[in-house]
Amino acid sequence: MNIVDHSKSVWQDPKKQQEKVLRLYSPASEKIMLTFNPLRMSHEPDWNPRWEDWSCYYNPLVVYRQDYDKLLLPYLKQIYPTKDAFDGTPEVCFDVCFDNWIGIADWNKIIAAVENDLDTMEPEIKSFYEAWLAWLKEALCYTTIIVVEGNQ
């Protein structure tokens, strides 16, 4: 997958972000969520990303608890244990309370697993996954790491 440099079109001030919310089962009142934030990469030597570098994608994805519990965690957990995509530290499990730095190789495994199951899904569930996959594939055109932040 090629990384496209559209720096002026997809990276912006965090205050101007427009979250994309993906919801199937979660009630509108739900406050616990996962936020998917593509990392704005840098070619600077010894670069250490700051919050602004993963909080500036024009439309971060938000998925609330009932939906990520039922639909996303089974796929996200399949890649663990893995290594942090930025610093290589071992990660034993997905953390719904903190940041998960997931690299493109792991995202490709997740995407393949979901796509393999799509034909067996009910239409509304399939639509949810298709929207998630479309967002992931678009985001991965601009980065090799998506930081998934949980607030549970």
C-alpha positions as MATLAB code, in Angstrom:
seq = 'MNIVDHSKSVWQDPKKQQEKVLRLYSPASEKIMLTFNPLRMSHEPDWNPRWEDWSCYYNPLVVYRQDYDKLLLPYLKQIYPTKDAFDGTPEVCFDVCFDNWIGIADWNKIIAAVENDLDTMEPEIKSFYEAWLAWLKEALCYTTIIVVEGNQ';
ca = [
       0.000    0.000    0.000;
       1.448    3.380   -0.987;
       1.445    6.268    1.428;
       0.070    9.406   -0.200;
       1.363   12.795    0.908;
      -1.686   15.031    0.974;
      -0.466   16.973    3.981;
      -2.598   20.045    3.342;
      -5.778   18.082    2.730;
      -6.010   15.564    5.592;
      -3.926   17.022    8.448;
      -5.305   20.022   10.274;
      -5.718   21.783   13.586;
      -7.266   19.352   16.107;
      -9.981   21.938   16.823;
     -11.175   21.603   13.217;
     -11.513   17.838   13.206;
     -14.864   16.364   12.252;
     -15.295   13.002   13.908;
     -16.869   10.201   11.925;
     -19.063    8.181   14.274;
     -19.766    4.579   13.427;
     -22.704    3.227   15.418;
     -24.886    0.140   15.232;
     -25.790   -1.037   18.768;
     -24.474    1.769   20.983;
     -27.042    4.200   22.365;
     -26.681    7.897   21.600;
     -26.012    8.529   25.300;
     -22.889    6.286   25.355;
     -19.736    8.092   26.516;
     -17.172    5.271   26.452;
     -15.473    4.981   23.075;
     -12.477    4.143   20.964;
     -11.062    6.881   18.757;
      -9.029    5.888   15.716;
      -6.381    8.526   14.974;
      -3.993    8.176   12.032;
      -0.487    9.326   12.947;
       0.952   12.211   10.925;
       4.381   10.815   10.070;
       7.631   12.780   10.032;
      10.981   12.159    8.389;
      12.882   14.124   11.037;
      15.672   12.170   12.747;
      14.915   11.167   16.349;
      11.323   12.306   15.904;
       9.077   11.580   18.860;
       5.388   12.116   18.054;
       3.390   14.513   20.180;
      -0.351   14.435   20.820;
      -0.843   16.890   17.962;
       0.682   14.369   15.543;
      -2.081   11.810   16.124;
      -4.873   14.273   16.777;
      -4.863   16.184   13.527;
      -6.472   13.868   10.947;
      -9.472   15.600    9.416;
     -11.988   12.895   10.394;
     -10.936   10.579   13.203;
     -13.202    7.597   13.655;
     -15.197    7.115   16.864;
     -16.796    3.802   17.814;
     -18.745    3.500   21.063;
     -18.524    0.704   23.614;
     -21.356   -1.653   22.650;
     -20.204   -1.585   19.051;
     -16.513   -2.017   19.711;
     -17.164   -4.714   22.344;
     -19.363   -6.770   20.016;
     -17.865   -6.018   16.634;
     -14.313   -4.672   16.750;
     -12.546   -6.221   19.750;
     -12.743   -9.782   18.399;
     -10.757   -8.658   15.344;
      -8.438   -6.254   17.171;
      -7.493   -8.956   19.683;
      -6.405  -11.320   16.890;
      -3.156   -9.419   16.314;
      -1.964   -9.716   19.928;
       0.626  -10.209   21.218;
       2.296   -7.689   18.910;
       4.770   -4.840   19.067;
       4.029   -1.147   19.403;
       4.234    0.142   15.829;
       6.246    3.208   16.823;
       8.792    2.086   19.396;
       8.661   -1.707   19.096;
       7.839   -2.411   22.738;
       5.950   -5.683   23.278;
       2.186   -5.306   23.647;
       0.412   -8.327   25.107;
      -3.182   -7.204   24.618;
      -5.403   -4.459   23.258;
      -5.967   -1.766   25.908;
      -9.439   -0.173   25.901;
      -8.246    2.379   28.483;
      -5.206    3.812   26.720;
      -3.345    4.270   23.416;
      -2.702    1.360   21.057;
      -0.153    2.105   18.311;
      -1.094   -0.306   15.539;
       0.997   -0.495   12.381;
       0.005   -1.147    8.799;
       1.063   -4.819    8.827;
      -1.305   -5.507   11.730;
      -4.063   -3.426   10.139;
      -3.705   -5.484    6.969;
      -4.186   -8.674    9.033;
      -7.316   -7.216   10.639;
      -8.694   -6.037    7.294;
      -8.109   -9.474    5.735;
      -9.822  -11.236    8.648;
     -12.905   -9.001    8.428;
     -13.098   -9.267    4.643;
     -12.887  -13.044    4.940;
     -16.002  -13.021    7.158;
     -18.121  -10.429    5.308;
     -20.145  -12.904    3.224;
     -21.445  -14.632    6.354;
     -22.717  -11.471    8.071;
     -26.202  -10.041    8.434;
     -26.687   -7.001    6.152;
     -26.625   -4.301    8.859;
     -23.535   -5.812   10.509;
     -21.875   -6.151    7.119;
     -22.600   -2.461    6.436;
     -20.956   -1.498    9.737;
     -17.829   -3.465    8.882;
     -17.735   -2.148    5.322;
     -17.817    1.420    6.661;
     -15.027    0.595    9.150;
     -12.915   -1.028    6.442;
     -13.430    1.905    4.067;
     -12.317    4.353    6.774;
      -9.262    2.213    7.653;
      -8.184    1.812    4.037;
      -8.537    5.542    3.397;
      -6.571    6.435    6.532;
      -3.818    3.953    5.659;
      -3.233    5.853    2.414;
      -1.777    8.688    4.549;
       0.050    6.864    7.347;
       1.498    3.551    8.457;
       0.258    3.836   12.063;
      -3.218    4.383   13.488;
      -3.365    5.184   17.197;
      -6.497    3.739   18.785;
      -7.312    5.553   22.031;
      -9.761    4.214   24.562;
     -11.420    6.069   27.428;
     -12.904    3.132   29.336;
];
